[in-house]
mmCIF file with all atom_site columns, C-alpha atoms in Angstrom:
data_model
loop_
_atom_site.group_PDB
_atom_site.id
_atom_site.type_symbol
_atom_site.label_atom_id
_atom_site.label_alt_id
_atom_site.label_comp_id
_atom_site.label_asym_id
_atom_site.label_entity_id
_atom_site.label_seq_id
_atom_site.pdbx_PDB_ins_code
_atom_site.Cartn_x
_atom_site.Cartn_y
_atom_site.Cartn_z
_atom_site.occupancy
_atom_site.B_iso_or_equiv
_atom_site.pdbx_formal_charge
_atom_site.auth_seq_id
_atom_site.auth_comp_id
_atom_site.auth_asym_id
_atom_site.auth_atom_id
_atom_site.pdbx_PDB_model_num
ATOM 1  C CA . MET A 1 1  ? 2.062   -13.410 -2.202 1.00 0.00 ? 5  MET A CA 1
ATOM 2  C CA . SER A 1 2  ? 0.838   -15.466 0.752  1.00 0.00 ? 6  SER A CA 1
ATOM 3  C CA . ALA A 1 3  ? 3.018   -13.661 3.303  1.00 0.00 ? 7  ALA A CA 1
ATOM 4  C CA . PRO A 1 4  ? 1.124   -11.383 5.742  1.00 0.00 ? 8  PRO A CA 1
ATOM 5  C CA . LEU A 1 5  ? 1.335   -7.639  5.193  1.00 0.00 ? 9  LEU A CA 1
ATOM 6  C CA . SER A 1 6  ? 3.255   -7.101  8.444  1.00 0.00 ? 10 SER A CA 1
ATOM 7  C CA . ASP A 1 7  ? 5.963   -9.509  7.271  1.00 0.00 ? 11 ASP A CA 1
ATOM 8  C CA . PHE A 1 8  ? 6.117   -7.675  3.960  1.00 0.00 ? 12 PHE A CA 1
ATOM 9  C CA . ILE A 1 9  ? 6.530   -4.321  5.708  1.00 0.00 ? 13 ILE A CA 1
ATOM 10 C CA . LYS A 1 10 ? 9.261   -5.744  7.962  1.00 0.00 ? 14 LYS A CA 1
ATOM 11 C CA . GLU A 1 11 ? 11.074  -6.971  4.859  1.00 0.00 ? 15 GLU A CA 1
ATOM 12 C CA . GLU A 1 12 ? 10.773  -3.513  3.297  1.00 0.00 ? 16 GLU A CA 1
ATOM 13 C CA . GLN A 1 13 ? 12.116  -1.886  6.469  1.00 0.00 ? 17 GLN A CA 1
ATOM 14 C CA . ARG A 1 14 ? 15.161  -4.155  6.257  1.00 0.00 ? 18 ARG A CA 1
ATOM 15 C CA . LYS A 1 15 ? 15.730  -2.947  2.692  1.00 0.00 ? 19 LYS A CA 1
ATOM 16 C CA . GLY A 1 16 ? 15.359  0.652   3.823  1.00 0.00 ? 20 GLY A CA 1
ATOM 17 C CA . VAL A 1 17 ? 12.820  3.425   4.229  1.00 0.00 ? 21 VAL A CA 1
ATOM 18 C CA . LYS A 1 18 ? 12.580  3.894   0.468  1.00 0.00 ? 22 LYS A CA 1
ATOM 19 C CA . GLY A 1 19 ? 10.738  0.601   0.013  1.00 0.00 ? 23 GLY A CA 1
ATOM 20 C CA . VAL A 1 20 ? 8.233   1.453   2.734  1.00 0.00 ? 24 VAL A CA 1
ATOM 21 C CA . GLU A 1 21 ? 7.705   4.897   1.220  1.00 0.00 ? 25 GLU A CA 1
ATOM 22 C CA . ILE A 1 22 ? 6.941   3.367   -2.171 1.00 0.00 ? 26 ILE A CA 1
ATOM 23 C CA . HIS A 1 23 ? 4.581   0.848   -0.553 1.00 0.00 ? 27 HIS A CA 1
ATOM 24 C CA . LEU A 1 24 ? 2.709   3.578   1.352  1.00 0.00 ? 28 LEU A CA 1
ATOM 25 C CA . ARG A 1 25 ? 2.350   5.594   -1.852 1.00 0.00 ? 29 ARG A CA 1
ATOM 26 C CA . LEU A 1 26 ? 0.915   2.503   -3.545 1.00 0.00 ? 30 LEU A CA 1
ATOM 27 C CA . LEU A 1 27 ? -1.589  2.084   -0.703 1.00 0.00 ? 31 LEU A CA 1
ATOM 28 C CA . LEU A 1 28 ? -2.556  5.762   -0.942 1.00 0.00 ? 32 LEU A CA 1
ATOM 29 C CA . ARG A 1 29 ? -3.111  5.442   -4.670 1.00 0.00 ? 33 ARG A CA 1
ATOM 30 C CA . LEU A 1 30 ? -5.248  2.336   -4.155 1.00 0.00 ? 34 LEU A CA 1
ATOM 31 C CA . GLY A 1 31 ? -7.248  4.183   -1.501 1.00 0.00 ? 35 GLY A CA 1
ATOM 32 C CA . GLU A 1 32 ? -7.795  7.133   -3.827 1.00 0.00 ? 36 GLU A CA 1
ATOM 33 C CA . SER A 1 33 ? -9.061  4.919   -6.650 1.00 0.00 ? 37 SER A CA 1
ATOM 34 C CA . ALA A 1 34 ? -11.346 3.098   -4.198 1.00 0.00 ? 38 ALA A CA 1
ATOM 35 C CA . LEU A 1 35 ? -12.774 6.423   -2.996 1.00 0.00 ? 39 LEU A CA 1
ATOM 36 C CA . LEU A 1 36 ? -13.315 7.552   -6.582 1.00 0.00 ? 40 LEU A CA 1
ATOM 37 C CA . ARG A 1 37 ? -15.131 4.287   -7.329 1.00 0.00 ? 41 ARG A CA 1
ATOM 38 C CA . ILE A 1 38 ? -17.359 4.731   -4.263 1.00 0.00 ? 42 ILE A CA 1
ATOM 39 C CA . ARG A 1 39 ? -18.146 8.297   -5.339 1.00 0.00 ? 43 ARG A CA 1
ATOM 40 C CA . VAL A 1 40 ? -19.038 7.205   -8.862 1.00 0.00 ? 44 VAL A CA 1
ATOM 41 C CA . PHE A 1 41 ? -21.358 4.411   -7.731 1.00 0.00 ? 45 PHE A CA 1
ATOM 42 C CA . SER A 1 42 ? -23.114 6.242   -4.896 1.00 0.00 ? 46 SER A CA 1
#
């Protein structure tokens, strides 16, 4: 996926809010796992 994130989000908005919602949930989950990793290693 070489397309910029903003282009991806615009594409999702064209599909509908549902796609953006799923994408935001994915980002949240990634953020949570990153925070957990930081906590474990610190």
